[in-house]
Amino acid sequence: MIRVNPSGGWLEVICGPMFSGKSEEMMRRLRRAEIAGRRVVIFKPRIDDRYDTADIVSHAGARMRGVAVASVSELTASARAFEVVGIDEVQFFPSEVVAAVLALADAGVRVVAAGLDRDFRRLPFGPMPELLAHAEFVDKLQAVCHRCGGPATTTQRLVDGRPAPYSGETIIVGANEQYEARCRECHERGEELAAVAA
Ligand code: ADP
Ligand code: MG
Ligand code: ZN
């Protein structure tokens, strides 16, 4: 592959719980790259067609044009010709995204990947451990704990206002659920489905 940046590519990972400002930080970095005259693009996984605007939107309402892709191969094909490639919600991509991102960085692309480092159970999320291990630069952001106001490092999933069962699906599209940022102390483990049923 032709090197896009003569100075070489690299991988930056922005991680943290929901509401920690990952998407805002991604947009800040890519806007600056745009100002510097770079060809930039932000991808996000196409997981839910019902809300499919391709835009990247932060919880505070900031917005930037994005491209929704259905697969890693679509991402790779669309990333050609860009010098700076952002990937938001990268935790939702399958593990092949790691090789794809490394290939882009090897080809001279600056890759900025933002995603949840852990799921609502506090377990590492999808491809994030590998991306974090390979990254040249890592930032782990904190949100504000919805309970105590301290630094929140976890995401609390609530179903009908109660901590979600630990054994529930990681991704439930369209469920009656809500998320809060919580600190370690305030994060609650949901009851098992079996225990609830008994
Ligand atoms: P992420 O992509 O990490 O989910 P966003 O960049 O979308 O985060 O949103 C960050 C913004 O969300 C903050 O600037 C703030 O305005 C808002 N916000 C809402 N709830 C919280 C919270 N509990 N902690 C921090 N920011 C919050
Ligand atoms: Mg986000
Ligand atoms: Zn707390």
CSV table of C-alpha atoms and ligand atoms in Angstrom, one decimal:
chain,number,residue,atom,x,y,z
A,1,MET,CA,0.0,0.0,0.0
A,2,ILE,CA,1.1,3.6,-0.6
A,3,ARG,CA,2.0,5.5,2.5
A,4,VAL,CA,-0.6,8.3,3.0
A,5,ASN,CA,1.4,10.2,5.6
A,6,PRO,CA,5.1,10.5,5.0
A,7,SER,CA,5.6,10.8,8.8
A,8,GLY,CA,3.9,7.5,9.3
A,9,GLY,CA,0.5,6.4,10.7
A,10,TRP,CA,-0.5,5.4,14.2
A,11,LEU,CA,-3.4,4.4,16.4
A,12,GLU,CA,-5.0,6.6,19.1
A,13,VAL,CA,-7.7,5.1,21.3
A,14,ILE,CA,-10.2,7.1,23.3
A,15,CYS,CA,-12.0,5.0,25.9
A,16,GLY,CA,-14.2,5.3,29.0
A,17,PRO,CA,-17.8,4.7,30.1
A,18,MET,CA,-20.9,6.3,28.5
A,19,PHE,CA,-21.1,10.1,28.9
A,20,SER,CA,-17.3,10.4,29.4
A,21,GLY,CA,-16.9,12.6,26.3
A,22,LYS,CA,-15.4,10.1,23.9
A,23,SER,CA,-17.4,11.3,20.9
A,24,GLU,CA,-16.8,15.0,21.8
A,25,GLU,CA,-13.0,14.3,22.0
A,26,MET,CA,-13.1,12.4,18.7
A,27,MET,CA,-14.9,15.4,17.0
A,28,ARG,CA,-12.4,17.8,18.6
A,29,ARG,CA,-9.4,15.9,17.2
A,30,LEU,CA,-10.9,15.4,13.8
A,31,ARG,CA,-12.0,19.0,13.4
A,32,ARG,CA,-8.4,20.1,14.2
A,33,ALA,CA,-7.1,17.7,11.5
A,34,GLU,CA,-9.6,19.2,9.1
A,35,ILE,CA,-8.3,22.7,10.0
A,36,ALA,CA,-4.8,21.4,9.2
A,37,GLY,CA,-6.0,20.5,5.8
A,38,ARG,CA,-6.1,16.7,6.2
A,39,ARG,CA,-8.7,14.5,4.5
A,40,VAL,CA,-10.7,13.2,7.4
A,41,VAL,CA,-13.6,10.8,7.8
A,42,ILE,CA,-15.5,9.3,10.8
A,43,PHE,CA,-17.0,5.9,10.6
A,44,LYS,CA,-19.5,4.3,12.9
A,45,PRO,CA,-21.0,0.8,12.9
A,46,ARG,CA,-24.5,0.5,11.3
A,47,ILE,CA,-26.2,-1.4,14.2
A,48,ASP,CA,-29.7,0.0,14.1
A,49,ASP,CA,-31.1,1.0,10.8
A,50,ARG,CA,-34.1,2.7,12.5
A,51,TYR,CA,-32.0,5.6,13.8
A,52,ASP,CA,-29.7,5.6,11.0
A,53,THR,CA,-28.4,9.0,10.4
A,54,ALA,CA,-24.8,8.7,9.5
A,55,ASP,CA,-23.9,11.6,11.8
A,56,ILE,CA,-21.8,11.3,14.9
A,57,VAL,CA,-23.7,12.9,17.8
A,58,SER,CA,-22.5,13.6,21.4
A,59,HIS,CA,-24.8,13.5,24.4
A,60,ALA,CA,-24.4,17.3,24.6
A,61,GLY,CA,-25.7,17.6,21.0
A,62,ALA,CA,-22.4,18.3,19.1
A,63,ARG,CA,-22.6,16.7,15.7
A,64,MET,CA,-20.2,15.9,12.8
A,65,ARG,CA,-20.8,14.2,9.5
A,66,GLY,CA,-20.1,10.5,9.6
A,67,VAL,CA,-20.4,7.4,7.5
A,68,ALA,CA,-22.2,4.3,8.8
A,69,VAL,CA,-20.7,1.0,7.7
A,70,ALA,CA,-22.2,-2.4,7.9
A,71,SER,CA,-18.9,-4.4,8.1
A,72,VAL,CA,-15.2,-4.1,8.6
A,73,SER,CA,-14.6,-4.8,4.9
A,74,GLU,CA,-16.9,-1.8,4.0
A,75,LEU,CA,-14.9,0.3,6.5
A,76,THR,CA,-11.6,-0.7,4.9
A,77,ALA,CA,-12.8,0.0,1.4
A,78,SER,CA,-14.3,3.4,2.3
A,79,ALA,CA,-11.2,4.4,4.3
A,80,ARG,CA,-9.0,4.6,1.2
A,81,ALA,CA,-8.0,8.1,0.3
A,82,PHE,CA,-8.3,9.5,3.8
A,83,GLU,CA,-5.4,10.7,5.9
A,84,VAL,CA,-7.2,10.7,9.2
A,85,VAL,CA,-9.8,8.0,10.0
A,86,GLY,CA,-12.0,8.3,13.1
A,87,ILE,CA,-14.1,5.3,14.2
A,88,ASP,CA,-16.7,5.9,16.9
A,89,GLU,CA,-18.4,3.2,18.9
A,90,VAL,CA,-15.6,0.9,17.8
A,91,GLN,CA,-16.5,-1.6,20.5
A,92,PHE,CA,-19.4,-2.8,18.4
A,93,PHE,CA,-17.2,-4.0,15.5
A,94,PRO,CA,-16.1,-7.7,15.3
A,95,SER,CA,-12.5,-8.6,16.2
A,96,GLU,CA,-11.4,-8.3,12.5
A,97,VAL,CA,-11.5,-4.5,13.1
A,98,VAL,CA,-8.1,-4.9,14.9
A,99,ALA,CA,-6.3,-6.1,11.8
A,100,ALA,CA,-8.1,-3.5,9.6
A,101,VAL,CA,-7.0,-0.7,11.9
A,102,LEU,CA,-3.4,-1.9,12.1
A,103,ALA,CA,-3.3,-2.1,8.3
A,104,LEU,CA,-4.5,1.5,8.0
A,105,ALA,CA,-1.9,2.7,10.5
A,106,ASP,CA,0.8,0.7,8.7
A,107,ALA,CA,-0.2,2.4,5.5
A,108,GLY,CA,0.4,5.8,7.1
A,109,VAL,CA,-3.1,6.6,8.3
A,110,ARG,CA,-3.8,8.3,11.6
A,111,VAL,CA,-6.6,6.3,13.2
A,112,VAL,CA,-8.6,7.6,16.1
A,113,ALA,CA,-10.8,4.9,17.6
A,114,ALA,CA,-13.3,5.7,20.3
A,115,GLY,CA,-15.3,3.2,22.3
A,116,LEU,CA,-16.5,1.7,25.6
A,117,ASP,CA,-13.6,-0.1,27.2
A,118,ARG,CA,-16.1,-2.2,29.3
A,119,ASP,CA,-19.7,-3.3,29.0
A,120,PHE,CA,-22.4,-2.8,31.6
A,121,ARG,CA,-21.0,-5.9,33.5
A,122,ARG,CA,-17.6,-4.2,33.7
A,123,LEU,CA,-16.1,-6.8,31.4
A,124,PRO,CA,-13.8,-5.8,28.5
A,125,PHE,CA,-15.9,-4.9,25.5
A,126,GLY,CA,-15.3,-6.7,22.1
A,127,PRO,CA,-12.1,-5.7,20.3
A,128,MET,CA,-11.2,-3.0,22.9
A,129,PRO,CA,-8.5,-4.9,24.8
A,130,GLU,CA,-6.5,-5.6,21.6
A,131,LEU,CA,-7.0,-2.1,20.3
A,132,LEU,CA,-5.7,-0.7,23.6
A,133,ALA,CA,-2.7,-2.9,23.5
A,134,HIS,CA,-1.7,-1.9,20.0
A,135,ALA,CA,-2.4,1.8,20.3
A,136,GLU,CA,0.5,4.3,20.4
A,137,PHE,CA,-1.7,6.7,22.3
A,138,VAL,CA,-4.4,5.9,24.8
A,139,ASP,CA,-6.8,8.2,26.7
A,140,LYS,CA,-9.2,6.9,29.3
A,141,LEU,CA,-11.9,9.4,30.1
A,142,GLN,CA,-14.2,9.6,33.1
A,143,ALA,CA,-17.8,10.8,33.3
A,144,VAL,CA,-19.5,12.2,36.3
A,145,CYS,CA,-21.1,9.5,38.5
A,146,HIS,CA,-24.9,9.9,38.4
A,147,ARG,CA,-25.1,8.8,42.0
A,148,CYS,CA,-22.4,10.6,43.9
A,149,GLY,CA,-20.8,13.1,41.5
A,150,GLY,CA,-17.4,11.4,41.7
A,151,PRO,CA,-15.3,10.3,38.6
A,152,ALA,CA,-17.4,7.6,36.8
A,153,THR,CA,-15.5,4.8,35.2
A,154,THR,CA,-18.3,2.3,34.5
A,155,THR,CA,-21.6,2.2,32.7
A,156,GLN,CA,-24.7,1.2,34.6
A,157,ARG,CA,-27.5,-0.4,32.6
A,158,LEU,CA,-31.0,-0.1,34.0
A,159,VAL,CA,-34.0,-2.0,32.8
A,160,ASP,CA,-37.3,-0.4,34.1
A,161,GLY,CA,-35.2,1.6,36.5
A,162,ARG,CA,-33.4,-1.5,38.1
A,163,PRO,CA,-29.9,-2.8,37.5
A,164,ALA,CA,-29.9,-5.0,34.5
A,165,PRO,CA,-29.4,-8.8,35.0
A,166,TYR,CA,-25.7,-9.7,34.7
A,167,SER,CA,-26.6,-12.5,32.3
A,168,GLY,CA,-28.6,-10.3,29.9
A,169,GLU,CA,-27.5,-9.6,26.3
A,170,THR,CA,-24.7,-7.1,25.9
A,171,ILE,CA,-26.5,-5.2,23.1
A,172,ILE,CA,-30.3,-4.9,23.1
A,173,VAL,CA,-31.6,-2.7,20.4
A,174,GLY,CA,-34.8,-0.9,21.2
A,175,ALA,CA,-35.2,-2.3,24.8
A,176,ASN,CA,-36.8,-0.2,27.5
A,177,GLU,CA,-33.5,0.6,29.1
A,178,GLN,CA,-31.4,3.4,30.3
A,179,TYR,CA,-27.8,4.0,31.0
A,180,GLU,CA,-26.0,5.9,33.7
A,181,ALA,CA,-22.3,6.6,34.3
A,182,ARG,CA,-21.3,5.4,37.8
A,183,CYS,CA,-18.1,5.1,39.8
A,184,ARG,CA,-16.8,1.8,41.1
A,185,GLU,CA,-18.5,2.3,44.5
A,186,CYS,CA,-21.9,3.1,43.0
A,187,HIS,CA,-22.0,0.5,40.2
A,188,GLU,CA,-24.6,-2.2,41.0
A,189,ARG,CA,-24.5,-5.8,39.8
A,190,GLY,CA,-28.0,-6.8,38.6
A,191,GLU,CA,-29.7,-9.9,39.9
A,192,GLU,CA,-29.5,-13.1,37.9
A,193,LEU,CA,-32.6,-13.8,35.7
A,194,ALA,CA,-33.0,-17.2,37.5
A,195,ALA,CA,-33.0,-15.5,40.9
A,196,VAL,CA,-35.6,-13.0,39.7
A,197,ALA,CA,-37.8,-15.7,38.4
A,198,ALA,CA,-37.6,-17.9,41.6
B,1,ADP,P1,-19.5,9.5,25.1
B,1,ADP,O1,-19.3,9.5,23.6
B,1,ADP,O2,-18.3,9.1,25.9
B,1,ADP,O3,-20.7,8.7,25.5
B,1,ADP,P2,-20.3,12.2,24.6
B,1,ADP,O4,-19.2,12.9,24.0
B,1,ADP,O5,-21.5,11.8,23.8
B,1,ADP,O6,-19.8,11.0,25.6
B,1,ADP,O7,-21.0,13.2,25.7
B,1,ADP,C1,-20.3,13.9,26.7
B,1,ADP,C2,-21.3,15.0,27.2
B,1,ADP,O8,-22.4,14.4,27.9
B,1,ADP,C3,-20.7,15.9,28.3
B,1,ADP,O9,-19.9,17.0,27.7
B,1,ADP,C4,-21.9,16.4,29.0
B,1,ADP,O10,-22.4,17.5,28.4
B,1,ADP,C5,-22.9,15.3,28.8
B,1,ADP,N1,-23.2,14.5,30.0
B,1,ADP,C6,-24.4,14.0,30.4
B,1,ADP,N2,-24.3,13.2,31.5
B,1,ADP,C7,-23.0,13.2,31.9
B,1,ADP,C8,-22.3,12.6,32.9
B,1,ADP,N3,-22.9,11.8,33.8
B,1,ADP,N4,-21.0,12.8,33.0
B,1,ADP,C9,-20.4,13.6,32.1
B,1,ADP,N5,-21.0,14.2,31.1
B,1,ADP,C10,-22.3,14.0,30.9
B,2,MG,MG,-20.1,8.4,22.1
B,3,ZN,ZN,-20.5,7.2,42.6
